[in-house]
Amino acid sequence: MKTLLAAVLFVGIAVLLLGVNIFFFHRPFPDGEISTNPEMRKRGIKCAKQEEMEMLARQKGKKLCDGNYSDACASCSLRH
C-alpha cells in the first residue's frame, strides 16, 4: 500500500511540475498539428496524408498535389 501511495504521489507531482506553465500562467498548449504549426512547415515537415497525396499526384503525372482531392487533409492546399 505504501508503494502504491508513493507512486501516485510521485506521478501527481510530476504532472503538476510538467504543467506549471499551462496550469498557473495560462500559456497555450504547444501546437502539435503539423498542418497548422509554422515551425514544422518551416522545417519542411509535412503530414503523412499530404505526402501520400503528393506521391499519388506525381504518379498521375502532376507536379504537386493541387488540393482537389476529396479526402485530402487541410494542409494539402499547400498554403505556404
PDB file of N, CA, C and O in Angstrom:
ATOM      1  N   MET A   1       0.817  -1.193   0.000  1.00  0.00           N
ATOM      2  CA  MET A   1       0.000   0.000   0.000  1.00  0.00           C
ATOM      3  C   MET A   1       0.864   1.261   0.000  1.00  0.00           C
ATOM      4  O   MET A   1       0.514   2.231  -0.643  1.00  0.00           O
ATOM      5  N   LYS A   2       1.982   1.209   0.743  1.00  0.00           N
ATOM      6  CA  LYS A   2       2.882   2.362   0.780  1.00  0.00           C
ATOM      7  C   LYS A   2       3.482   2.629  -0.594  1.00  0.00           C
ATOM      8  O   LYS A   2       3.638   3.778  -0.998  1.00  0.00           O
ATOM      9  N   THR A   3       3.783   1.564  -1.317  1.00  0.00           N
ATOM     10  CA  THR A   3       4.371   1.709  -2.653  1.00  0.00           C
ATOM     11  C   THR A   3       3.379   2.352  -3.610  1.00  0.00           C
ATOM     12  O   THR A   3       3.740   3.237  -4.388  1.00  0.00           O
ATOM     13  N   LEU A   4       2.134   1.934  -3.560  1.00  0.00           N
ATOM     14  CA  LEU A   4       1.101   2.495  -4.433  1.00  0.00           C
ATOM     15  C   LEU A   4       0.881   3.970  -4.126  1.00  0.00           C
ATOM     16  O   LEU A   4       0.783   4.800  -5.036  1.00  0.00           O
ATOM     17  N   LEU A   5       0.810   4.301  -2.848  1.00  0.00           N
ATOM     18  CA  LEU A   5       0.638   5.697  -2.445  1.00  0.00           C
ATOM     19  C   LEU A   5       1.827   6.547  -2.892  1.00  0.00           C
ATOM     20  O   LEU A   5       1.645   7.664  -3.393  1.00  0.00           O
ATOM     21  N   ALA A   6       3.033   6.036  -2.739  1.00  0.00           N
ATOM     22  CA  ALA A   6       4.228   6.762  -3.169  1.00  0.00           C
ATOM     23  C   ALA A   6       4.228   6.961  -4.684  1.00  0.00           C
ATOM     24  O   ALA A   6       4.587   8.033  -5.184  1.00  0.00           O
ATOM     25  N   ALA A   7       3.802   5.945  -5.436  1.00  0.00           N
ATOM     26  CA  ALA A   7       3.762   6.050  -6.897  1.00  0.00           C
ATOM     27  C   ALA A   7       2.734   7.083  -7.345  1.00  0.00           C
ATOM     28  O   ALA A   7       2.998   7.900  -8.232  1.00  0.00           O
ATOM     29  N   VAL A   8       1.558   7.065  -6.732  1.00  0.00           N
ATOM     30  CA  VAL A   8       0.515   8.039  -7.073  1.00  0.00           C
ATOM     31  C   VAL A   8       0.973   9.450  -6.726  1.00  0.00           C
ATOM     32  O   VAL A   8       0.773  10.397  -7.501  1.00  0.00           O
ATOM     33  N   LEU A   9       1.596   9.618  -5.590  1.00  0.00           N
ATOM     34  CA  LEU A   9       2.115  10.924  -5.189  1.00  0.00           C
ATOM     35  C   LEU A   9       3.206  11.399  -6.153  1.00  0.00           C
ATOM     36  O   LEU A   9       3.204  12.562  -6.573  1.00  0.00           O
ATOM     37  N   PHE A  10       4.100  10.512  -6.528  1.00  0.00           N
ATOM     38  CA  PHE A  10       5.172  10.863  -7.458  1.00  0.00           C
ATOM     39  C   PHE A  10       4.603  11.273  -8.822  1.00  0.00           C
ATOM     40  O   PHE A  10       5.021  12.280  -9.406  1.00  0.00           O
ATOM     41  N   VAL A  11       3.644  10.517  -9.339  1.00  0.00           N
ATOM     42  CA  VAL A  11       3.041  10.843 -10.645  1.00  0.00           C
ATOM     43  C   VAL A  11       2.287  12.170 -10.556  1.00  0.00           C
ATOM     44  O   VAL A  11       2.353  12.995 -11.474  1.00  0.00           O
ATOM     45  N   GLY A  12       1.591  12.403  -9.464  1.00  0.00           N
ATOM     46  CA  GLY A  12       0.879  13.672  -9.284  1.00  0.00           C
ATOM     47  C   GLY A  12       1.816  14.860  -9.271  1.00  0.00           C
ATOM     48  O   GLY A  12       1.546  15.891  -9.899  1.00  0.00           O
ATOM     49  N   ILE A  13       2.919  14.742  -8.567  1.00  0.00           N
ATOM     50  CA  ILE A  13       3.910  15.833  -8.518  1.00  0.00           C
ATOM     51  C   ILE A  13       4.521  16.039  -9.901  1.00  0.00           C
ATOM     52  O   ILE A  13       4.714  17.185 -10.337  1.00  0.00           O
ATOM     53  N   ALA A  14       4.809  14.963 -10.606  1.00  0.00           N
ATOM     54  CA  ALA A  14       5.393  15.079 -11.946  1.00  0.00           C
ATOM     55  C   ALA A  14       4.442  15.787 -12.903  1.00  0.00           C
ATOM     56  O   ALA A  14       4.849  16.675 -13.655  1.00  0.00           O
ATOM     57  N   VAL A  15       3.155  15.439 -12.875  1.00  0.00           N
ATOM     58  CA  VAL A  15       2.167  16.094 -13.738  1.00  0.00           C
ATOM     59  C   VAL A  15       2.052  17.572 -13.384  1.00  0.00           C
ATOM     60  O   VAL A  15       1.982  18.436 -14.257  1.00  0.00           O
ATOM     61  N   LEU A  16       2.043  17.876 -12.115  1.00  0.00           N
ATOM     62  CA  LEU A  16       1.954  19.268 -11.677  1.00  0.00           C
ATOM     63  C   LEU A  16       3.166  20.070 -12.146  1.00  0.00           C
ATOM     64  O   LEU A  16       3.019  21.186 -12.672  1.00  0.00           O
ATOM     65  N   LEU A  17       4.350  19.520 -11.991  1.00  0.00           N
ATOM     66  CA  LEU A  17       5.555  20.238 -12.410  1.00  0.00           C
ATOM     67  C   LEU A  17       5.646  20.376 -13.933  1.00  0.00           C
ATOM     68  O   LEU A  17       6.120  21.397 -14.436  1.00  0.00           O
ATOM     69  N   LEU A  18       5.207  19.356 -14.664  1.00  0.00           N
ATOM     70  CA  LEU A  18       5.238  19.443 -16.122  1.00  0.00           C
ATOM     71  C   LEU A  18       4.204  20.430 -16.660  1.00  0.00           C
ATOM     72  O   LEU A  18       4.366  20.967 -17.758  1.00  0.00           O
ATOM     73  N   GLY A  19       3.158  20.670 -15.909  1.00  0.00           N
ATOM     74  CA  GLY A  19       2.105  21.557 -16.379  1.00  0.00           C
ATOM     75  C   GLY A  19       2.091  22.925 -15.732  1.00  0.00           C
ATOM     76  O   GLY A  19       1.086  23.626 -15.800  1.00  0.00           O
ATOM     77  N   VAL A  20       3.185  23.344 -15.107  1.00  0.00           N
ATOM     78  CA  VAL A  20       3.227  24.629 -14.405  1.00  0.00           C
ATOM     79  C   VAL A  20       2.866  25.774 -15.349  1.00  0.00           C
ATOM     80  O   VAL A  20       2.041  26.632 -15.004  1.00  0.00           O
ATOM     81  N   ASN A  21       3.446  25.824 -16.534  1.00  0.00           N
ATOM     82  CA  ASN A  21       3.165  26.917 -17.473  1.00  0.00           C
ATOM     83  C   ASN A  21       1.711  26.934 -17.911  1.00  0.00           C
ATOM     84  O   ASN A  21       1.123  27.993 -18.103  1.00  0.00           O
ATOM     85  N   ILE A  22       1.128  25.780 -18.078  1.00  0.00           N
ATOM     86  CA  ILE A  22      -0.248  25.706 -18.555  1.00  0.00           C
ATOM     87  C   ILE A  22      -1.235  25.972 -17.412  1.00  0.00           C
ATOM     88  O   ILE A  22      -2.192  26.727 -17.572  1.00  0.00           O
ATOM     89  N   PHE A  23      -0.997  25.365 -16.250  1.00  0.00           N
ATOM     90  CA  PHE A  23      -1.943  25.485 -15.139  1.00  0.00           C
ATOM     91  C   PHE A  23      -1.907  26.861 -14.480  1.00  0.00           C
ATOM     92  O   PHE A  23      -2.950  27.425 -14.171  1.00  0.00           O
ATOM     93  N   PHE A  24      -0.730  27.406 -14.254  1.00  0.00           N
ATOM     94  CA  PHE A  24      -0.619  28.630 -13.460  1.00  0.00           C
ATOM     95  C   PHE A  24      -0.430  29.901 -14.281  1.00  0.00           C
ATOM     96  O   PHE A  24      -0.877  30.961 -13.875  1.00  0.00           O
ATOM     97  N   PHE A  25       0.228  29.819 -15.406  1.00  0.00           N
ATOM     98  CA  PHE A  25       0.483  31.017 -16.197  1.00  0.00           C
ATOM     99  C   PHE A  25      -0.432  31.113 -17.409  1.00  0.00           C
ATOM    100  O   PHE A  25      -0.350  32.058 -18.176  1.00  0.00           O
ATOM    101  N   HIS A  26      -1.294  30.133 -17.607  1.00  0.00           N
ATOM    102  CA  HIS A  26      -2.298  30.098 -18.681  1.00  0.00           C
ATOM    103  C   HIS A  26      -1.688  30.325 -20.064  1.00  0.00           C
ATOM    104  O   HIS A  26      -2.261  31.002 -20.900  1.00  0.00           O
ATOM    105  N   ARG A  27      -0.525  29.784 -20.268  1.00  0.00           N
ATOM    106  CA  ARG A  27       0.097  29.824 -21.591  1.00  0.00           C
ATOM    107  C   ARG A  27      -0.531  28.731 -22.444  1.00  0.00           C
ATOM    108  O   ARG A  27      -0.927  27.685 -21.936  1.00  0.00           O
ATOM    109  N   PRO A  28      -0.626  28.943 -23.739  1.00  0.00           N
ATOM    110  CA  PRO A  28      -1.287  27.931 -24.584  1.00  0.00           C
ATOM    111  C   PRO A  28      -0.462  26.654 -24.667  1.00  0.00           C
ATOM    112  O   PRO A  28       0.769  26.675 -24.584  1.00  0.00           O
ATOM    113  N   PHE A  29      -1.170  25.553 -24.848  1.00  0.00           N
ATOM    114  CA  PHE A  29      -0.508  24.277 -25.038  1.00  0.00           C
ATOM    115  C   PHE A  29       0.188  24.296 -26.390  1.00  0.00           C
ATOM    116  O   PHE A  29      -0.348  24.832 -27.354  1.00  0.00           O
ATOM    117  N   PRO A  30       1.394  23.751 -26.502  1.00  0.00           N
ATOM    118  CA  PRO A  30       2.115  23.783 -27.781  1.00  0.00           C
ATOM    119  C   PRO A  30       1.306  23.119 -28.902  1.00  0.00           C
ATOM    120  O   PRO A  30       0.678  22.087 -28.703  1.00  0.00           O
ATOM    121  N   ASP A  31       1.316  23.751 -30.069  1.00  0.00           N
ATOM    122  CA  ASP A  31       0.563  23.253 -31.222  1.00  0.00           C
ATOM    123  C   ASP A  31       1.315  22.089 -31.847  1.00  0.00           C
ATOM    124  O   ASP A  31       2.418  22.245 -32.346  1.00  0.00           O
ATOM    125  N   GLY A  32       0.723  20.924 -31.822  1.00  0.00           N
ATOM    126  CA  GLY A  32       1.354  19.740 -32.387  1.00  0.00           C
ATOM    127  C   GLY A  32       0.789  19.343 -33.731  1.00  0.00           C
ATOM    128  O   GLY A  32       1.241  18.379 -34.339  1.00  0.00           O
ATOM    129  N   GLU A  33      -0.206  20.075 -34.209  1.00  0.00           N
ATOM    130  CA  GLU A  33      -0.810  19.762 -35.500  1.00  0.00           C
ATOM    131  C   GLU A  33       0.139  20.195 -36.619  1.00  0.00           C
ATOM    132  O   GLU A  33       0.515  21.353 -36.719  1.00  0.00           O
ATOM    133  N   ILE A  34       0.528  19.262 -37.440  1.00  0.00           N
ATOM    134  CA  ILE A  34       1.526  19.522 -38.470  1.00  0.00           C
ATOM    135  C   ILE A  34       1.047  20.567 -39.471  1.00  0.00           C
ATOM    136  O   ILE A  34       1.805  21.441 -39.887  1.00  0.00           O
ATOM    137  N   SER A  35      -0.215  20.521 -39.838  1.00  0.00           N
ATOM    138  CA  SER A  35      -0.703  21.419 -40.884  1.00  0.00           C
ATOM    139  C   SER A  35      -0.818  22.862 -40.423  1.00  0.00           C
ATOM    140  O   SER A  35      -0.836  23.770 -41.246  1.00  0.00           O
ATOM    141  N   THR A  36      -0.892  23.119 -39.108  1.00  0.00           N
ATOM    142  CA  THR A  36      -1.051  24.486 -38.621  1.00  0.00           C
ATOM    143  C   THR A  36       0.157  25.001 -37.851  1.00  0.00           C
ATOM    144  O   THR A  36       0.145  26.149 -37.420  1.00  0.00           O
ATOM    145  N   ASN A  37       1.182  24.206 -37.673  1.00  0.00           N
ATOM    146  CA  ASN A  37       2.350  24.626 -36.921  1.00  0.00           C
ATOM    147  C   ASN A  37       3.367  25.256 -37.870  1.00  0.00           C
ATOM    148  O   ASN A  37       3.958  24.573 -38.703  1.00  0.00           O
ATOM    149  N   PRO A  38       3.613  26.570 -37.749  1.00  0.00           N
ATOM    150  CA  PRO A  38       4.531  27.237 -38.678  1.00  0.00           C
ATOM    151  C   PRO A  38       5.977  26.742 -38.564  1.00  0.00           C
ATOM    152  O   PRO A  38       6.698  26.714 -39.555  1.00  0.00           O
ATOM    153  N   GLU A  39       6.378  26.329 -37.369  1.00  0.00           N
ATOM    154  CA  GLU A  39       7.755  25.845 -37.192  1.00  0.00           C
ATOM    155  C   GLU A  39       7.972  24.537 -37.942  1.00  0.00           C
ATOM    156  O   GLU A  39       9.030  24.330 -38.550  1.00  0.00           O
ATOM    157  N   MET A  40       6.984  23.657 -37.938  1.00  0.00           N
ATOM    158  CA  MET A  40       7.110  22.394 -38.677  1.00  0.00           C
ATOM    159  C   MET A  40       7.114  22.641 -40.177  1.00  0.00           C
ATOM    160  O   MET A  40       7.849  21.997 -40.918  1.00  0.00           O
ATOM    161  N   ARG A  41       6.284  23.588 -40.625  1.00  0.00           N
ATOM    162  CA  ARG A  41       6.277  23.926 -42.055  1.00  0.00           C
ATOM    163  C   ARG A  41       7.617  24.518 -42.487  1.00  0.00           C
ATOM    164  O   ARG A  41       8.104  24.232 -43.569  1.00  0.00           O
ATOM    165  N   LYS A  42       8.192  25.360 -41.617  1.00  0.00           N
ATOM    166  CA  LYS A  42       9.471  25.992 -41.938  1.00  0.00           C
ATOM    167  C   LYS A  42      10.568  24.932 -42.091  1.00  0.00           C
ATOM    168  O   LYS A  42      11.457  25.080 -42.921  1.00  0.00           O
ATOM    169  N   ARG A  43      10.468  23.856 -41.333  1.00  0.00           N
ATOM    170  CA  ARG A  43      11.464  22.784 -41.402  1.00  0.00           C
ATOM    171  C   ARG A  43      11.164  21.768 -42.489  1.00  0.00           C
ATOM    172  O   ARG A  43      11.885  20.802 -42.664  1.00  0.00           O
ATOM    173  N   GLY A  44      10.044  21.948 -43.193  1.00  0.00           N
ATOM    174  CA  GLY A  44       9.712  21.055 -44.297  1.00  0.00           C
ATOM    175  C   GLY A  44       9.028  19.769 -43.872  1.00  0.00           C
ATOM    176  O   GLY A  44       8.973  18.814 -44.638  1.00  0.00           O
ATOM    177  N   ILE A  45       8.485  19.732 -42.659  1.00  0.00           N
ATOM    178  CA  ILE A  45       7.791  18.544 -42.178  1.00  0.00           C
ATOM    179  C   ILE A  45       6.346  18.612 -42.642  1.00  0.00           C
ATOM    180  O   ILE A  45       5.678  19.619 -42.444  1.00  0.00           O
ATOM    181  N   LYS A  46       5.875  17.551 -43.269  1.00  0.00           N
ATOM    182  CA  LYS A  46       4.512  17.514 -43.793  1.00  0.00           C
ATOM    183  C   LYS A  46       3.758  16.375 -43.136  1.00  0.00           C
ATOM    184  O   LYS A  46       4.339  15.412 -42.659  1.00  0.00           O
ATOM    185  N   CYS A  47       2.424  16.466 -43.177  1.00  0.00           N
ATOM    186  CA  CYS A  47       1.630  15.365 -42.635  1.00  0.00           C
ATOM    187  C   CYS A  47       1.676  14.192 -43.610  1.00  0.00           C
ATOM    188  O   CYS A  47       1.914  14.359 -44.801  1.00  0.00           O
ATOM    189  N   ALA A  48       1.457  13.008 -43.097  1.00  0.00           N
ATOM    190  CA  ALA A  48       1.568  11.796 -43.907  1.00  0.00           C
ATOM    191  C   ALA A  48       0.552  11.798 -45.047  1.00  0.00           C
ATOM    192  O   ALA A  48       0.851  11.350 -46.158  1.00  0.00           O
ATOM    193  N   LYS A  49      -0.627  12.328 -44.794  1.00  0.00           N
ATOM    194  CA  LYS A  49      -1.660  12.360 -45.831  1.00  0.00           C
ATOM    195  C   LYS A  49      -1.229  13.272 -46.979  1.00  0.00           C
ATOM    196  O   LYS A  49      -1.447  12.956 -48.144  1.00  0.00           O
ATOM    197  N   GLN A  50      -0.615  14.412 -46.662  1.00  0.00           N
ATOM    198  CA  GLN A  50      -0.152  15.320 -47.699  1.00  0.00           C
ATOM    199  C   GLN A  50       0.952  14.667 -48.526  1.00  0.00           C
ATOM    200  O   GLN A  50       0.963  14.771 -49.749  1.00  0.00           O
ATOM    201  N   GLU A  51       1.886  13.986 -47.857  1.00  0.00           N
ATOM    202  CA  GLU A  51       2.960  13.329 -48.599  1.00  0.00           C
ATOM    203  C   GLU A  51       2.418  12.244 -49.522  1.00  0.00           C
ATOM    204  O   GLU A  51       2.880  12.090 -50.652  1.00  0.00           O
ATOM    205  N   GLU A  52       1.415  11.509 -49.048  1.00  0.00           N
ATOM    206  CA  GLU A  52       0.837  10.463 -49.887  1.00  0.00           C
ATOM    207  C   GLU A  52       0.093  11.064 -51.081  1.00  0.00           C
ATOM    208  O   GLU A  52       0.182  10.550 -52.194  1.00  0.00           O
ATOM    209  N   MET A  53      -0.612  12.179 -50.860  1.00  0.00           N
ATOM    210  CA  MET A  53      -1.311  12.830 -51.970  1.00  0.00           C
ATOM    211  C   MET A  53      -0.315  13.360 -53.007  1.00  0.00           C
ATOM    212  O   MET A  53      -0.552  13.292 -54.207  1.00  0.00           O
ATOM    213  N   GLU A  54       0.809  13.880 -52.529  1.00  0.00           N
ATOM    214  CA  GLU A  54       1.837  14.355 -53.462  1.00  0.00           C
ATOM    215  C   GLU A  54       2.440  13.197 -54.245  1.00  0.00           C
ATOM    216  O   GLU A  54       2.698  13.316 -55.440  1.00  0.00           O
ATOM    217  N   MET A  55       2.644  12.056 -53.573  1.00  0.00           N
ATOM    218  CA  MET A  55       3.177  10.889 -54.253  1.00  0.00           C
ATOM    219  C   MET A  55       2.191  10.396 -55.325  1.00  0.00           C
ATOM    220  O   MET A  55       2.578  10.088 -56.450  1.00  0.00           O
ATOM    221  N   LEU A  56       0.911  10.356 -54.974  1.00  0.00           N
ATOM    222  CA  LEU A  56      -0.103   9.939 -55.948  1.00  0.00           C
ATOM    223  C   LEU A  56      -0.199  10.926 -57.109  1.00  0.00           C
ATOM    224  O   LEU A  56      -0.400  10.525 -58.257  1.00  0.00           O
ATOM    225  N   ALA A  57      -0.046  12.222 -56.813  1.00  0.00           N
ATOM    226  CA  ALA A  57      -0.087  13.230 -57.871  1.00  0.00           C
ATOM    227  C   ALA A  57       1.090  13.044 -58.831  1.00  0.00           C
ATOM    228  O   ALA A  57       0.932  13.173 -60.049  1.00  0.00           O
ATOM    229  N   ARG A  58       2.271  12.731 -58.284  1.00  0.00           N
ATOM    230  CA  ARG A  58       3.441  12.503 -59.146  1.00  0.00           C
ATOM    231  C   ARG A  58       3.232  11.267 -60.019  1.00  0.00           C
ATOM    232  O   ARG A  58       3.633  11.244 -61.177  1.00  0.00           O
ATOM    233  N   GLN A  59       2.591  10.240 -59.445  1.00  0.00           N
ATOM    234  CA  GLN A  59       2.333   9.030 -60.226  1.00  0.00           C
ATOM    235  C   GLN A  59       1.349   9.309 -61.361  1.00  0.00           C
ATOM    236  O   GLN A  59       1.416   8.683 -62.406  1.00  0.00           O
ATOM    237  N   LYS A  60       0.439  10.254 -61.152  1.00  0.00           N
ATOM    238  CA  LYS A  60      -0.534  10.604 -62.187  1.00  0.00           C
ATOM    239  C   LYS A  60       0.026  11.620 -63.185  1.00  0.00           C
ATOM    240  O   LYS A  60      -0.661  12.024 -64.097  1.00  0.00           O
ATOM    241  N   GLY A  61       1.252  12.055 -62.973  1.00  0.00           N
ATOM    242  CA  GLY A  61       1.889  12.985 -63.895  1.00  0.00           C
ATOM    243  C   GLY A  61       1.782  14.442 -63.504  1.00  0.00           C
ATOM    244  O   GLY A  61       2.185  15.315 -64.253  1.00  0.00           O
ATOM    245  N   LYS A  62       1.238  14.745 -62.337  1.00  0.00           N
ATOM    246  CA  LYS A  62       1.166  16.124 -61.870  1.00  0.00           C
ATOM    247  C   LYS A  62       2.440  16.436 -61.088  1.00  0.00           C
ATOM    248  O   LYS A  62       3.119  15.546 -60.601  1.00  0.00           O
ATOM    249  N   LYS A  63       2.751  17.723 -60.953  1.00  0.00           N
ATOM    250  CA  LYS A  63       3.944  18.096 -60.200  1.00  0.00           C
ATOM    251  C   LYS A  63       3.707  17.981 -58.692  1.00  0.00           C
ATOM    252  O   LYS A  63       4.470  17.378 -57.985  1.00  0.00           O
ATOM    253  N   LEU A  64       2.665  18.619 -58.196  1.00  0.00           N
ATOM    254  CA  LEU A  64       2.360  18.616 -56.761  1.00  0.00           C
ATOM    255  C   LEU A  64       0.879  18.385 -56.556  1.00  0.00           C
ATOM    256  O   LEU A  64       0.072  18.538 -57.466  1.00  0.00           O
ATOM    257  N   CYS A  65       0.533  18.066 -55.349  1.00  0.00           N
ATOM    258  CA  CYS A  65      -0.879  17.931 -55.006  1.00  0.00           C
ATOM    259  C   CYS A  65      -1.536  19.302 -55.139  1.00  0.00           C
ATOM    260  O   CYS A  65      -1.066  20.285 -54.584  1.00  0.00           O
ATOM    261  N   ASP A  66      -2.613  19.372 -55.906  1.00  0.00           N
ATOM    262  CA  ASP A  66      -3.279  20.659 -56.107  1.00  0.00           C
ATOM    263  C   ASP A  66      -4.401  20.899 -55.113  1.00  0.00           C
ATOM    264  O   ASP A  66      -5.082  21.902 -55.184  1.00  0.00           O
ATOM    265  N   GLY A  67      -4.597  19.974 -54.182  1.00  0.00           N
ATOM    266  CA  GLY A  67      -5.604  20.167 -53.153  1.00  0.00           C
ATOM    267  C   GLY A  67      -7.012  19.847 -53.604  1.00  0.00           C
ATOM    268  O   GLY A  67      -7.961  20.160 -52.907  1.00  0.00           O
ATOM    269  N   ASN A  68      -7.191  19.222 -54.743  1.00  0.00           N
ATOM    270  CA  ASN A  68      -8.527  18.921 -55.251  1.00  0.00           C
ATOM    271  C   ASN A  68      -8.991  17.512 -54.917  1.00  0.00           C
ATOM    272  O   ASN A  68      -9.938  17.028 -55.523  1.00  0.00           O
ATOM    273  N   TYR A  69      -8.347  16.857 -54.006  1.00  0.00           N
ATOM    274  CA  TYR A  69      -8.756  15.518 -53.612  1.00  0.00           C
ATOM    275  C   TYR A  69      -9.806  15.629 -52.515  1.00  0.00           C
ATOM    276  O   TYR A  69      -9.658  16.402 -51.580  1.00  0.00           O
ATOM    277  N   SER A  70     -10.853  14.858 -52.606  1.00  0.00           N
ATOM    278  CA  SER A  70     -11.950  14.985 -51.657  1.00  0.00           C
ATOM    279  C   SER A  70     -11.554  14.567 -50.249  1.00  0.00           C
ATOM    280  O   SER A  70     -12.082  15.084 -49.267  1.00  0.00           O
ATOM    281  N   ASP A  71     -10.629  13.623 -50.110  1.00  0.00           N
ATOM    282  CA  ASP A  71     -10.259  13.138 -48.782  1.00  0.00           C
ATOM    283  C   ASP A  71      -8.933  13.711 -48.297  1.00  0.00           C
ATOM    284  O   ASP A  71      -8.343  13.221 -47.348  1.00  0.00           O
ATOM    285  N   ALA A  72      -8.457  14.758 -48.939  1.00  0.00           N
ATOM    286  CA  ALA A  72      -7.158  15.331 -48.560  1.00  0.00           C
ATOM    287  C   ALA A  72      -7.289  16.123 -47.256  1.00  0.00           C
ATOM    288  O   ALA A  72      -8.335  16.683 -46.954  1.00  0.00           O
ATOM    289  N   CYS A  73      -6.201  16.185 -46.507  1.00  0.00           N
ATOM    290  CA  CYS A  73      -6.219  16.946 -45.253  1.00  0.00           C
ATOM    291  C   CYS A  73      -6.094  18.438 -45.556  1.00  0.00           C
ATOM    292  O   CYS A  73      -5.802  18.850 -46.664  1.00  0.00           O
ATOM    293  N   ALA A  74      -6.317  19.253 -44.567  1.00  0.00           N
ATOM    294  CA  ALA A  74      -6.309  20.710 -44.749  1.00  0.00           C
ATOM    295  C   ALA A  74      -4.947  21.225 -45.195  1.00  0.00           C
ATOM    296  O   ALA A  74      -4.860  22.219 -45.899  1.00  0.00           O
ATOM    297  N   SER A  75      -3.884  20.545 -44.814  1.00  0.00           N
ATOM    298  CA  SER A  75      -2.557  21.023 -45.170  1.00  0.00           C
ATOM    299  C   SER A  75      -2.213  20.757 -46.623  1.00  0.00           C
ATOM    300  O   SER A  75      -1.222  21.242 -47.137  1.00  0.00           O
ATOM    301  N   CYS A  76      -3.041  19.977 -47.319  1.00  0.00           N
ATOM    302  CA  CYS A  76      -2.742  19.629 -48.693  1.00  0.00           C
ATOM    303  C   CYS A  76      -2.966  20.791 -49.650  1.00  0.00           C
ATOM    304  O   CYS A  76      -2.642  20.707 -50.818  1.00  0.00           O
ATOM    305  N   SER A  77      -3.524  21.881 -49.171  1.00  0.00           N
ATOM    306  CA  SER A  77      -3.755  23.010 -50.052  1.00  0.00           C
ATOM    307  C   SER A  77      -2.462  23.751 -50.346  1.00  0.00           C
ATOM    308  O   SER A  77      -2.434  24.644 -51.183  1.00  0.00           O
ATOM    309  N   LEU A  78      -1.380  23.382 -49.662  1.00  0.00           N
ATOM    310  CA  LEU A  78      -0.041  23.945 -49.875  1.00  0.00           C
ATOM    311  C   LEU A  78      -0.022  25.455 -49.744  1.00  0.00           C
ATOM    312  O   LEU A  78       0.544  26.174 -50.551  1.00  0.00           O
ATOM    313  N   ARG A  79      -0.650  25.967 -48.702  1.00  0.00           N
ATOM    314  CA  ARG A  79      -0.638  27.406 -48.457  1.00  0.00           C
ATOM    315  C   ARG A  79       0.601  27.755 -47.642  1.00  0.00           C
ATOM    316  O   ARG A  79       0.625  27.625 -46.436  1.00  0.00           O
ATOM    317  N   HIS A  80       1.635  28.165 -48.298  1.00  0.00           N
ATOM    318  CA  HIS A  80       2.897  28.477 -47.602  1.00  0.00           C
ATOM    319  C   HIS A  80       3.066  29.959 -47.469  1.00  0.00           C
ATOM    320  O   HIS A  80       2.796  30.758 -48.230  1.00  0.00           O
TER     321      HIS A  80
END
